[in-house]
């Protein structure tokens, strides 16, 4: 039996960790000695793939064969990557190749066959489909996924186990593709999440995109061609923009050398300039943070620390903004890029203790990040659908909730259950995550039906519907997610994953 690992499967960078024998979580460096691995996959002509830094470097020379930011596609049934060898890969399959590389690298360190059990982290706001997709990616890579754990919770766990200090913390996690903010208390090893929110399309990539647009404009003003015209020049621009962004975290200004169509220019860019073209992005994170603190009713006075997590918090504008709104300098614990993986490693040791390693005492009490409800007809007779929330956002998980409804016409023989995920009362602003048509006897109008919803510990949804006239179960189902792979798809994907050589 191997040791259970924790995996931070990030939008831009991934990392893997275990709880060491000393009782401290440790990052397992990859085969190249790096502590994080770029979540980038390069599909080569011979069917083999490269994952990580080499794949990332290949983006400018072979942009059509390289996939990055695949995490943004998790749970999206319409996205497929067309590999040069004719294979079409789902987001789960691409993610599974990243996981395979992490697993193999960890085994290089721990011994062959050593890695089977894993805790994989997900952004707190990930919905049912995205969580399932993440678990499926793990399965495809041959991992037994013990649990999916919310990233901010994992980061807090890593911080708390190290700092051994009780208090209320706000975890501000700004990564490459996503933003999560969570408020929790740590008391006697109990990590109690109070509230969580996030923006799934806000991260370092958006800062890169802004800088790319700006640099491209400057380049054209100086007589250069549009760099987005070819995939190669666009990928080159992306690489240089990200590098410049990182430099600007250290230095007040830098220069970017761009070259295309026989034109070469050196474009100066200052931190001030960079901040002014991205301040609205930062403001989105700020506004959400402020409203979450309001929602908890604690106020800033009730929050002891602001914990910075994720690579993008290295931009000085982030800490400055947080100090402005919270009135105190935020806290950096260890390396902000590694905290999530370390926390996952700790949780893995809690889920699957191994001989010789002390089992951490931490207990996590997390909450749902999305409301769960059902579509019902509006009272006003307009025929409009409204969202009736059954399990509100920020309810402790595992969670159960139920509500009773009545049939709306005489002799109705079917009930249509439309399950929603989201917090809005307007049906148009929530996601329908599944529906089921259930048969009932032809009761008079007003016959009572009860719908019972449950969120499990991974925040995945199951539903049961009861006929209250006879007190019998009409049907129960997991969300029949058209967004997710079937068991058959997963088997095929697993075989393909096994057959693919990952370098
Ligand atoms: P994720 O978990 O979403 O993959 P990470 O937490 O690893 O992301 O953060 C990656 C992001 O952090 C990338 O957008 C990267 O460009 C950015 N980043 C890393 N280091 C720096 C830095 N020194 N300055 C600014 N941004 C940085
Ligand atoms: Mg992350």
Short mmCIF file of C-alpha atoms and ligand atoms in Angstrom, two decimals:
data_model
loop_
_atom_site.label_atom_id
_atom_site.label_comp_id
_atom_site.label_asym_id
_atom_site.label_seq_id
_atom_site.Cartn_x
_atom_site.Cartn_y
_atom_site.Cartn_z
CA UNK A 1 0.00 0.00 0.00
CA UNK A 2 1.30 3.34 -1.01
CA UNK A 3 0.79 6.65 0.60
CA UNK A 4 -2.18 8.85 -0.20
CA UNK A 5 -1.20 12.02 -2.01
CA UNK A 6 -2.75 15.44 -2.30
CA UNK A 7 -2.97 17.03 -5.73
CA UNK A 8 -3.57 20.65 -6.63
CA UNK A 9 -4.76 20.36 -10.22
CA UNK A 10 -4.44 24.01 -11.13
CA UNK A 11 -5.52 26.02 -14.15
CA UNK A 12 -1.96 27.03 -14.89
CA UNK A 13 0.21 25.09 -12.43
CA UNK A 14 -0.27 21.81 -10.58
CA UNK A 15 1.50 20.33 -7.59
CA UNK A 16 1.53 17.12 -5.57
CA UNK A 17 2.26 16.63 -1.87
CA UNK A 18 2.26 14.05 0.91
CA UNK A 19 2.32 14.17 4.65
CA UNK A 20 5.88 13.19 5.56
CA UNK A 21 6.84 10.95 8.43
CA UNK A 22 7.71 13.98 10.51
CA UNK A 23 4.05 14.97 10.34
CA UNK A 24 4.79 17.90 8.04
CA UNK A 25 3.36 18.15 4.55
CA UNK A 26 5.93 18.10 1.76
CA UNK A 27 5.81 18.98 -1.90
CA UNK A 28 7.07 16.19 -4.16
CA UNK A 29 9.26 17.81 -6.79
CA UNK A 30 8.76 16.60 -10.35
CA UNK A 31 11.38 14.74 -12.41
CA UNK A 32 12.97 18.03 -13.39
CA UNK A 33 13.23 19.13 -9.78
CA UNK A 34 10.39 21.68 -10.08
CA UNK A 35 7.95 22.02 -7.21
CA UNK A 36 5.05 22.92 -9.47
CA UNK A 37 4.30 21.58 -12.94
CA UNK A 38 2.68 23.75 -15.60
CA UNK A 39 -0.77 22.32 -16.44
CA UNK A 40 0.08 22.27 -20.13
CA UNK A 41 -0.05 19.28 -22.47
CA UNK A 42 1.79 19.00 -25.79
CA UNK A 43 0.52 16.30 -28.13
CA UNK A 44 3.34 15.00 -30.29
CA UNK A 45 2.97 13.47 -33.74
CA UNK A 46 3.84 9.95 -32.54
CA UNK A 47 0.91 9.95 -30.09
CA UNK A 48 3.03 10.55 -27.00
CA UNK A 49 2.56 13.69 -24.92
CA UNK A 50 4.71 16.09 -22.99
CA UNK A 51 3.36 17.70 -19.83
CA UNK A 52 4.79 20.65 -17.93
CA UNK A 53 7.51 23.13 -18.67
CA UNK A 54 8.58 21.51 -21.95
CA UNK A 55 4.99 21.54 -23.14
CA UNK A 56 4.60 25.17 -22.12
CA UNK A 57 7.73 26.10 -24.07
CA UNK A 58 6.38 24.32 -27.12
CA UNK A 59 3.29 26.55 -27.22
CA UNK A 60 4.98 29.15 -29.42
CA UNK A 61 6.33 26.64 -31.96
CA UNK A 62 3.43 24.19 -32.07
CA UNK A 63 0.41 26.15 -30.80
CA UNK A 64 -2.15 23.82 -32.35
CA UNK A 65 -0.73 20.79 -30.55
CA UNK A 66 -0.62 22.38 -27.11
CA UNK A 67 -3.49 22.60 -24.62
CA UNK A 68 -3.44 24.97 -21.68
CA UNK A 69 -6.07 26.30 -19.25
CA UNK A 70 -8.04 23.05 -19.67
CA UNK A 71 -9.45 23.47 -16.15
CA UNK A 72 -11.62 26.26 -17.49
CA UNK A 73 -13.30 23.66 -19.70
CA UNK A 74 -14.06 21.10 -16.98
CA UNK A 75 -17.73 20.23 -17.09
CA UNK A 76 -18.13 21.73 -20.56
CA UNK A 77 -19.62 18.97 -22.75
CA UNK A 78 -18.96 20.87 -25.96
CA UNK A 79 -15.23 21.22 -25.63
CA UNK A 80 -12.92 18.71 -27.31
CA UNK A 81 -9.27 18.99 -28.22
CA UNK A 82 -8.42 17.76 -31.71
CA UNK A 83 -5.02 16.13 -31.53
CA UNK A 84 -2.93 15.84 -34.69
CA UNK A 85 -3.24 12.02 -34.64
CA UNK A 86 -7.01 12.33 -35.04
CA UNK A 87 -7.87 11.72 -31.39
CA UNK A 88 -10.47 13.96 -29.80
CA UNK A 89 -9.98 14.53 -26.10
CA UNK A 90 -12.43 15.70 -23.47
CA UNK A 91 -11.31 18.12 -20.71
CA UNK A 92 -11.26 15.12 -18.34
CA UNK A 93 -8.89 13.22 -20.62
CA UNK A 94 -6.51 16.15 -20.98
CA UNK A 95 -6.56 16.68 -17.21
CA UNK A 96 -5.93 12.96 -16.72
CA UNK A 97 -2.69 13.30 -18.69
CA UNK A 98 -1.54 16.03 -16.31
CA UNK A 99 -2.48 13.78 -13.38
CA UNK A 100 -0.63 10.88 -14.96
CA UNK A 101 2.53 12.94 -15.16
CA UNK A 102 2.18 14.06 -11.53
CA UNK A 103 1.53 10.47 -10.43
CA UNK A 104 4.52 9.11 -12.32
CA UNK A 105 6.78 11.84 -10.99
CA UNK A 106 5.64 11.13 -7.45
CA UNK A 107 6.29 7.43 -7.97
CA UNK A 108 9.78 8.19 -9.18
CA UNK A 109 10.29 9.66 -5.74
CA UNK A 110 8.22 7.29 -3.61
CA UNK A 111 8.65 4.02 -5.49
CA UNK A 112 6.79 2.35 -8.33
CA UNK A 113 3.10 1.73 -7.95
CA UNK A 114 3.16 3.77 -4.76
CA UNK A 115 0.51 6.27 -5.71
CA UNK A 116 -3.11 5.18 -6.00
CA UNK A 117 -5.14 7.16 -3.46
CA UNK A 118 -5.47 10.89 -3.90
CA UNK A 119 -7.28 13.94 -2.65
CA UNK A 120 -7.70 16.39 -5.53
CA UNK A 121 -8.53 20.04 -4.95
CA UNK A 122 -11.13 22.10 -6.79
CA UNK A 123 -12.15 25.76 -6.61
CA UNK A 124 -14.83 26.18 -3.97
CA UNK A 125 -17.39 27.50 -6.46
CA UNK A 126 -17.01 24.43 -8.75
CA UNK A 127 -20.46 23.04 -9.46
CA UNK A 128 -21.56 19.42 -9.57
CA UNK A 129 -20.52 18.85 -13.20
CA UNK A 130 -17.04 20.30 -12.69
CA UNK A 131 -16.51 18.27 -9.50
CA UNK A 132 -17.61 15.08 -11.22
CA UNK A 133 -15.35 15.88 -14.16
CA UNK A 134 -12.41 16.31 -11.77
CA UNK A 135 -13.12 12.98 -10.07
CA UNK A 136 -13.45 11.32 -13.46
CA UNK A 137 -10.11 12.76 -14.58
CA UNK A 138 -8.60 11.11 -11.51
CA UNK A 139 -10.22 7.78 -12.34
CA UNK A 140 -8.99 7.96 -15.92
CA UNK A 141 -5.47 8.50 -14.61
CA UNK A 142 -5.80 5.37 -12.47
CA UNK A 143 -6.27 7.19 -9.19
CA UNK A 144 -8.68 6.34 -6.44
CA UNK A 145 -10.04 9.79 -5.63
CA UNK A 146 -10.66 9.80 -1.89
CA UNK A 147 -12.27 13.17 -1.95
CA UNK A 148 -12.34 16.44 -3.79
CA UNK A 149 -11.42 19.26 -1.44
CA UNK A 150 -12.05 22.97 -1.84
CA UNK A 151 -8.85 24.83 -2.61
CA UNK A 152 -9.26 27.65 -0.05
CA UNK A 153 -10.02 25.07 2.63
CA UNK A 154 -6.91 23.11 1.68
CA UNK A 155 -4.80 26.27 1.87
CA UNK A 156 -6.22 27.13 5.30
CA UNK A 157 -5.45 23.60 6.48
CA UNK A 158 -1.82 23.91 5.40
CA UNK A 159 -1.59 27.30 7.08
CA UNK A 160 -3.33 26.16 10.27
CA UNK A 161 -1.28 23.01 10.72
CA UNK A 162 1.87 25.09 10.44
CA UNK A 163 0.84 28.19 12.39
CA UNK A 164 -1.06 26.32 15.13
CA UNK A 165 -3.01 29.46 15.93
CA UNK A 166 -6.75 29.69 16.33
CA UNK A 167 -8.71 32.52 14.80
CA UNK A 168 -10.90 33.67 11.95
CA UNK A 169 -9.23 33.89 8.58
CA UNK A 170 -10.16 35.09 5.15
CA UNK A 171 -8.50 33.08 2.41
CA UNK A 172 -7.94 35.13 -0.73
CA UNK A 173 -6.93 32.77 -3.54
CA UNK A 174 -6.10 34.35 -6.87
CA UNK A 175 -4.56 31.80 -9.20
CA UNK A 176 -4.01 31.59 -12.91
CA UNK A 177 -7.58 31.12 -13.98
CA UNK A 178 -9.80 31.36 -10.96
CA UNK A 179 -10.55 33.44 -7.90
CA UNK A 180 -11.88 32.06 -4.63
CA UNK A 181 -12.55 33.82 -1.36
CA UNK A 182 -13.50 32.02 1.84
CA UNK A 183 -14.02 32.99 5.46
CA UNK A 184 -13.43 30.33 8.12
CA UNK A 185 -12.61 29.88 11.75
CA UNK A 186 -9.91 27.62 13.11
CA UNK A 187 -10.62 26.42 16.65
CA UNK A 188 -8.93 23.43 18.27
CA UNK A 189 -8.16 21.75 14.93
CA UNK A 190 -11.65 22.34 13.60
CA UNK A 191 -11.71 24.23 10.30
CA UNK A 192 -15.15 25.67 10.09
CA UNK A 193 -16.02 27.35 6.80
CA UNK A 194 -18.47 30.19 7.26
CA UNK A 195 -18.94 31.45 3.74
CA UNK A 196 -17.37 31.14 0.34
CA UNK A 197 -17.65 32.80 -3.03
CA UNK A 198 -15.63 33.10 -6.19
CA UNK A 199 -15.36 34.07 -9.82
CA UNK A 200 -14.53 31.19 -12.08
CA UNK A 201 -13.28 33.36 -14.88
CA UNK A 202 -10.91 35.61 -13.02
CA UNK A 203 -7.22 34.87 -12.68
CA UNK A 204 -3.69 35.70 -13.76
CA UNK A 205 -4.59 34.78 -17.33
CA UNK A 206 -6.88 37.81 -17.49
CA UNK A 207 -4.02 40.06 -16.43
CA UNK A 208 -1.91 38.42 -19.15
CA UNK A 209 -4.64 38.99 -21.73
CA UNK A 210 -4.82 42.69 -20.85
CA UNK A 211 -1.10 43.10 -21.13
CA UNK A 212 -1.10 41.18 -24.42
CA UNK A 213 -3.71 43.51 -25.90
CA UNK A 214 -1.83 46.56 -24.69
CA UNK A 215 1.57 45.34 -25.96
CA UNK A 216 0.07 44.35 -29.30
CA UNK A 217 -1.39 47.85 -29.65
CA UNK A 218 1.96 49.49 -28.87
CA UNK A 219 3.67 47.19 -31.35
CA UNK A 220 1.20 48.13 -34.08
CA UNK A 221 1.48 51.84 -33.23
CA UNK A 222 5.16 51.47 -33.99
CA UNK A 223 4.49 49.90 -37.37
CA UNK A 224 4.42 46.21 -36.48
CA UNK A 225 1.80 43.73 -37.71
CA UNK A 226 -1.07 42.47 -35.53
CA UNK A 227 0.47 39.73 -33.38
CA UNK A 228 -2.82 37.89 -33.01
CA UNK A 229 -2.85 37.13 -36.72
CA UNK A 230 -0.90 33.91 -36.38
CA UNK A 231 -1.10 31.33 -33.61
CA UNK A 232 2.68 31.37 -33.34
CA UNK A 233 3.02 35.12 -32.81
CA UNK A 234 0.09 35.11 -30.41
CA UNK A 235 1.61 32.30 -28.32
CA UNK A 236 4.93 34.16 -28.32
CA UNK A 237 3.14 37.32 -27.18
CA UNK A 238 1.40 35.38 -24.40
CA UNK A 239 4.68 33.98 -23.10
CA UNK A 240 6.33 37.40 -23.12
CA UNK A 241 3.38 39.12 -21.50
CA UNK A 242 3.31 36.62 -18.63
CA UNK A 243 7.06 36.99 -18.13
CA UNK A 244 6.76 40.79 -18.12
CA UNK A 245 3.91 40.60 -15.60
CA UNK A 246 6.10 38.54 -13.28
CA UNK A 247 9.01 40.96 -13.67
CA UNK A 248 6.70 43.83 -12.77
CA UNK A 249 5.97 42.13 -9.44
CA UNK A 250 9.63 42.73 -8.60
CA UNK A 251 10.64 45.74 -10.63
CA UNK A 252 8.89 49.07 -11.32
CA UNK A 253 9.38 48.70 -15.07
CA UNK A 254 10.55 46.33 -17.78
CA UNK A 255 10.94 46.04 -21.55
CA UNK A 256 9.31 43.55 -23.87
CA UNK A 257 10.98 42.74 -27.16
CA UNK A 258 8.48 41.85 -29.85
CA UNK A 259 9.32 40.70 -33.33
CA UNK A 260 7.10 39.81 -36.25
CA UNK A 261 6.91 40.35 -40.01
CA UNK A 262 10.43 41.75 -40.09
CA UNK A 263 9.66 44.39 -37.44
CA UNK A 264 11.42 44.25 -34.05
CA UNK A 265 10.54 46.67 -31.26
CA UNK A 266 11.42 47.04 -27.63
CA UNK A 267 8.33 48.17 -25.74
CA UNK A 268 8.80 49.68 -22.27
CA UNK A 269 6.07 48.99 -19.71
CA UNK A 270 5.85 50.27 -16.14
CA UNK A 271 4.11 48.69 -13.18
CA UNK A 272 1.93 51.77 -12.96
CA UNK A 273 0.85 51.32 -16.59
CA UNK A 274 0.19 47.62 -16.02
CA UNK A 275 -1.86 48.35 -12.93
CA UNK A 276 -3.94 50.97 -14.66
CA UNK A 277 -4.95 48.60 -17.49
CA UNK A 278 -5.91 45.84 -15.04
CA UNK A 279 -7.40 47.69 -12.08
CA UNK A 280 -10.97 46.77 -13.03
CA UNK A 281 -10.00 43.09 -12.79
CA UNK A 282 -8.66 43.64 -9.29
CA UNK A 283 -11.83 45.55 -8.41
CA UNK A 284 -13.94 42.51 -9.27
CA UNK A 285 -12.03 40.51 -6.68
CA UNK A 286 -12.23 43.40 -4.20
CA UNK A 287 -15.99 43.83 -4.54
CA UNK A 288 -16.65 40.14 -4.06
CA UNK A 289 -14.38 40.06 -1.00
CA UNK A 290 -16.14 43.03 0.56
CA UNK A 291 -19.57 41.55 -0.03
CA UNK A 292 -18.55 38.17 1.39
CA UNK A 293 -17.28 39.81 4.58
CA UNK A 294 -20.58 41.68 4.82
CA UNK A 295 -22.49 38.45 4.28
CA UNK A 296 -20.74 36.75 7.22
CA UNK A 297 -21.82 39.62 9.47
CA UNK A 298 -18.36 39.60 11.06
CA UNK A 299 -17.04 42.81 9.58
CA UNK A 300 -13.30 43.28 9.15
CA UNK A 301 -12.94 43.62 12.92
CA UNK A 302 -14.06 40.00 13.21
CA UNK A 303 -11.37 38.72 10.88
CA UNK A 304 -7.95 38.05 12.39
CA UNK A 305 -5.94 37.42 9.24
CA UNK A 306 -6.17 37.67 5.50
CA UNK A 307 -4.28 34.73 4.00
CA UNK A 308 -2.85 35.15 0.51
CA UNK A 309 -2.95 32.10 -1.75
CA UNK A 310 -2.19 31.57 -5.46
CA UNK A 311 0.50 32.81 -7.78
CA UNK A 312 -1.28 36.02 -8.75
CA UNK A 313 -1.15 37.46 -5.24
CA UNK A 314 2.52 38.18 -5.97
CA UNK A 315 1.33 41.21 -7.92
CA UNK A 316 1.88 44.09 -5.46
CA UNK A 317 -1.51 45.59 -6.34
CA UNK A 318 -3.24 42.65 -4.62
CA UNK A 319 -1.74 43.01 -1.13
CA UNK A 320 -2.10 46.78 -1.37
CA UNK A 321 -5.81 46.50 -2.16
CA UNK A 322 -6.39 44.02 0.67
CA UNK A 323 -4.59 46.21 3.15
CA UNK A 324 -6.74 49.12 2.02
CA UNK A 325 -10.05 47.32 2.53
CA UNK A 326 -9.13 45.31 5.63
CA UNK A 327 -6.96 47.84 7.40
CA UNK A 328 -4.07 45.43 8.00
CA UNK A 329 -1.31 43.88 5.93
CA UNK A 330 -2.31 40.45 4.60
CA UNK A 331 -0.43 37.33 5.55
CA UNK A 332 1.75 35.17 3.35
CA UNK A 333 2.37 31.68 4.70
CA UNK A 334 5.14 29.76 2.96
CA UNK A 335 4.99 29.73 -0.79
CA UNK A 336 1.52 30.81 -1.95
CA UNK A 337 1.78 28.51 -5.00
CA UNK A 338 2.25 25.43 -2.80
CA UNK A 339 -0.24 25.89 0.02
CA UNK A 340 -3.18 24.20 -1.69
CA UNK A 341 -1.23 21.04 -2.56
CA UNK A 342 0.19 20.87 0.98
CA UNK A 343 -3.30 21.08 2.45
CA UNK A 344 -4.49 18.35 0.09
CA UNK A 345 -1.57 16.20 1.26
CA UNK A 346 -2.65 16.69 4.87
CA UNK A 347 -6.25 15.82 4.05
CA UNK A 348 -5.07 12.71 2.17
CA UNK A 349 -3.34 11.51 5.34
CA UNK A 350 -6.56 12.12 7.29
CA UNK A 351 -8.65 10.16 4.77
CA UNK A 352 -6.16 7.30 4.39
CA UNK A 353 -3.75 7.20 7.31
CA UNK A 354 -0.56 5.26 6.73
CA UNK A 355 1.60 3.44 9.25
CA UNK A 356 4.48 5.49 10.56
CA UNK A 357 2.93 8.87 9.82
CA UNK A 358 1.04 10.68 12.55
CA UNK A 359 -2.58 11.24 11.58
CA UNK A 360 -3.46 14.94 11.70
CA UNK A 361 -6.32 15.77 14.03
CA UNK A 362 -7.85 18.40 11.78
CA UNK A 363 -11.55 18.27 11.07
CA UNK A 364 -13.00 20.16 8.15
CA UNK A 365 -16.50 21.54 8.13
CA UNK A 366 -17.06 22.94 4.70
CA UNK A 367 -20.09 24.57 3.10
CA UNK A 368 -21.90 24.41 -0.22
CA UNK A 369 -20.79 27.08 -2.65
CA UNK A 370 -23.99 27.03 -4.70
CA UNK A 371 -27.63 26.88 -3.83
CA UNK A 372 -29.57 23.85 -4.99
CA UNK A 373 -33.16 24.12 -6.02
CA UNK A 374 -35.94 23.15 -8.31
CA UNK A 375 -37.80 24.99 -11.04
CA UNK A 376 -41.42 25.73 -10.17
CA UNK A 377 -44.19 27.69 -11.85
CA UNK A 378 -44.54 31.26 -10.62
CA UNK A 379 -47.59 31.97 -8.41
CA UNK A 380 -48.75 34.78 -10.66
CA UNK A 381 -50.14 32.42 -13.28
CA UNK A 382 -47.77 33.84 -15.88
CA UNK A 383 -46.36 30.40 -16.70
CA UNK A 384 -42.93 31.78 -15.85
CA UNK A 385 -40.46 29.44 -14.10
CA UNK A 386 -38.90 30.51 -10.85
CA UNK A 387 -36.08 28.88 -8.93
CA UNK A 388 -37.17 27.52 -5.58
CA UNK A 389 -34.03 27.09 -3.48
CA UNK A 390 -33.97 23.95 -1.34
CA UNK A 391 -30.42 23.96 -0.02
CA UNK A 392 -29.11 27.54 0.20
CA UNK A 393 -25.54 28.49 -0.52
CA UNK A 394 -23.15 28.29 2.44
CA UNK A 395 -24.96 25.35 4.08
CA UNK A 396 -22.72 22.87 5.90
CA UNK A 397 -21.90 19.73 3.87
CA UNK A 398 -22.95 16.98 3.78
CA UNK A 399 -26.35 18.63 3.47
CA UNK A 400 -29.92 17.50 2.98
CA UNK A 401 -32.97 19.52 2.17
CA UNK A 402 -36.48 18.92 0.98
CA UNK A 403 -39.56 20.76 -0.11
CA UNK A 404 -43.10 19.78 -0.89
CA UNK A 405 -44.94 20.67 -4.08
CA UNK A 406 -48.34 19.90 -5.47
CA UNK A 407 -49.50 18.74 -8.87
CA UNK A 408 -50.80 21.61 -10.95
CA UNK A 409 -53.48 19.99 -13.12
CA UNK A 410 -56.29 17.50 -12.66
CA UNK A 411 -55.26 13.91 -13.45
CA UNK A 412 -51.66 14.83 -14.09
CA UNK A 413 -49.62 11.65 -14.72
CA UNK A 414 -46.12 13.01 -14.87
CA UNK A 415 -43.98 15.31 -12.80
CA UNK A 416 -41.04 17.00 -14.37
CA UNK A 417 -38.26 17.67 -11.86
CA UNK A 418 -35.81 20.29 -13.04
CA UNK A 419 -32.84 20.58 -10.71
CA UNK A 420 -31.05 23.89 -10.50
CA UNK A 421 -27.73 25.00 -9.12
CA UNK A 422 -27.27 28.67 -8.35
CA UNK A 423 -28.53 31.35 -6.03
CA UNK A 424 -30.82 33.47 -8.13
CA UNK A 425 -34.59 33.27 -7.82
CA UNK A 426 -34.94 33.80 -11.53
CA UNK A 427 -34.73 30.50 -13.37
CA UNK A 428 -32.94 32.23 -16.24
CA UNK A 429 -29.97 33.03 -14.01
CA UNK A 430 -29.28 29.58 -12.61
CA UNK A 431 -27.92 26.44 -14.20
CA UNK A 432 -30.24 23.52 -14.81
CA UNK A 433 -28.05 20.61 -13.82
CA UNK A 434 -30.43 17.80 -14.58
CA UNK A 435 -34.03 16.87 -15.00
CA UNK A 436 -36.15 13.77 -14.69
CA UNK A 437 -39.66 12.90 -15.81
CA UNK A 438 -41.43 10.76 -13.20
CA UNK A 439 -44.73 8.96 -13.62
CA UNK A 440 -47.47 9.34 -11.01
CA UNK A 441 -51.01 7.96 -10.75
CA UNK A 442 -53.69 10.39 -12.07
CA UNK A 443 -54.36 12.23 -8.82
CA UNK A 444 -56.63 15.24 -8.44
CA UNK A 445 -54.97 18.63 -8.76
CA UNK A 446 -52.95 19.55 -5.65
CA UNK A 447 -51.53 16.09 -4.88
CA UNK A 448 -48.43 16.48 -2.72
CA UNK A 449 -44.96 15.52 -3.98
CA UNK A 450 -41.77 15.85 -1.97
CA UNK A 451 -38.38 16.49 -3.51
CA UNK A 452 -35.35 15.66 -1.39
CA UNK A 453 -31.91 16.93 -2.29
CA UNK A 454 -28.56 15.96 -0.85
CA UNK A 455 -25.04 17.25 -1.21
CA UNK A 456 -22.40 14.71 -0.25
CA UNK A 457 -19.03 15.55 1.25
CA UNK A 458 -17.64 16.22 -2.24
CA UNK A 459 -20.53 18.59 -2.84
CA UNK A 460 -22.03 16.30 -5.44
CA UNK A 461 -25.77 16.13 -5.77
CA UNK A 462 -28.35 13.35 -5.44
CA UNK A 463 -32.11 13.63 -5.61
CA UNK A 464 -35.09 11.59 -4.40
CA UNK A 465 -38.74 12.28 -5.20
CA UNK A 466 -41.60 11.00 -3.02
CA UNK A 467 -45.30 10.63 -3.72
CA UNK A 468 -46.84 11.79 -0.44
CA UNK A 469 -50.30 10.45 -1.33
CA UNK A 470 -49.00 6.89 -0.98
CA UNK A 471 -45.82 7.79 0.90
CA UNK A 472 -43.69 6.00 -1.68
CA UNK A 473 -40.48 6.75 -3.52
CA UNK A 474 -41.17 7.83 -7.08
CA UNK A 475 -37.56 7.80 -8.09
CA UNK A 476 -34.07 8.73 -7.06
CA UNK A 477 -31.25 9.85 -9.24
CA UNK A 478 -27.86 11.36 -9.25
CA UNK A 479 -27.85 14.35 -11.47
CA UNK A 480 -27.92 12.73 -14.86
CA UNK A 481 -25.32 15.07 -16.11
CA UNK A 482 -25.17 15.36 -19.83
CA UNK A 483 -22.11 17.46 -19.08
CA UNK A 484 -20.21 14.42 -17.82
CA UNK A 485 -18.68 11.32 -19.35
CA UNK A 486 -20.51 7.99 -19.21
CA UNK A 487 -18.93 4.95 -17.52
CA UNK A 488 -18.26 3.58 -20.98
CA UNK A 489 -16.49 6.82 -22.00
CA UNK A 490 -14.40 6.61 -18.85
CA UNK A 491 -13.35 3.02 -19.54
CA UNK A 492 -12.23 3.92 -23.06
CA UNK A 493 -10.48 7.02 -21.79
CA UNK A 494 -8.69 4.97 -19.12
CA UNK A 495 -7.38 2.55 -21.75
CA UNK A 496 -6.20 5.44 -23.89
CA UNK A 497 -4.56 7.07 -20.89
CA UNK A 498 -2.74 3.80 -20.10
CA UNK A 499 -1.52 3.58 -23.67
CA UNK A 500 -0.24 7.13 -23.80
CA UNK A 501 3.36 7.76 -22.96
CA UNK A 502 3.76 10.92 -20.91
CA UNK A 503 7.08 12.70 -20.80
P1 LIG B 1 -3.60 28.00 -10.58
O1 LIG B 1 -3.75 27.27 -9.28
O2 LIG B 1 -4.82 28.70 -11.00
O3 LIG B 1 -3.01 27.21 -11.66
P2 LIG B 1 -1.37 29.40 -9.36
O4 LIG B 1 -1.86 29.67 -8.01
O5 LIG B 1 -0.28 28.43 -9.53
O6 LIG B 1 -2.56 29.15 -10.34
O7 LIG B 1 -0.94 30.80 -10.00
C1 LIG B 1 -0.56 30.89 -11.32
C2 LIG B 1 -0.71 32.32 -11.77
O8 LIG B 1 0.14 33.14 -10.97
C3 LIG B 1 -0.30 32.53 -13.20
O9 LIG B 1 -1.22 33.39 -13.84
C4 LIG B 1 1.05 33.20 -13.07
O10 LIG B 1 1.33 34.04 -14.17
C5 LIG B 1 0.87 34.00 -11.80
N1 LIG B 1 2.14 34.32 -11.17
C6 LIG B 1 3.08 33.47 -10.72
N2 LIG B 1 4.12 34.15 -10.23
C7 LIG B 1 3.83 35.47 -10.37
C8 LIG B 1 4.51 36.69 -10.06
N3 LIG B 1 5.73 36.69 -9.52
N4 LIG B 1 3.89 37.85 -10.34
C9 LIG B 1 2.66 37.87 -10.90
N5 LIG B 1 1.98 36.77 -11.22
C10 LIG B 1 2.56 35.58 -10.97
MG1 LIG B 2 -4.63 27.23 -7.54
#
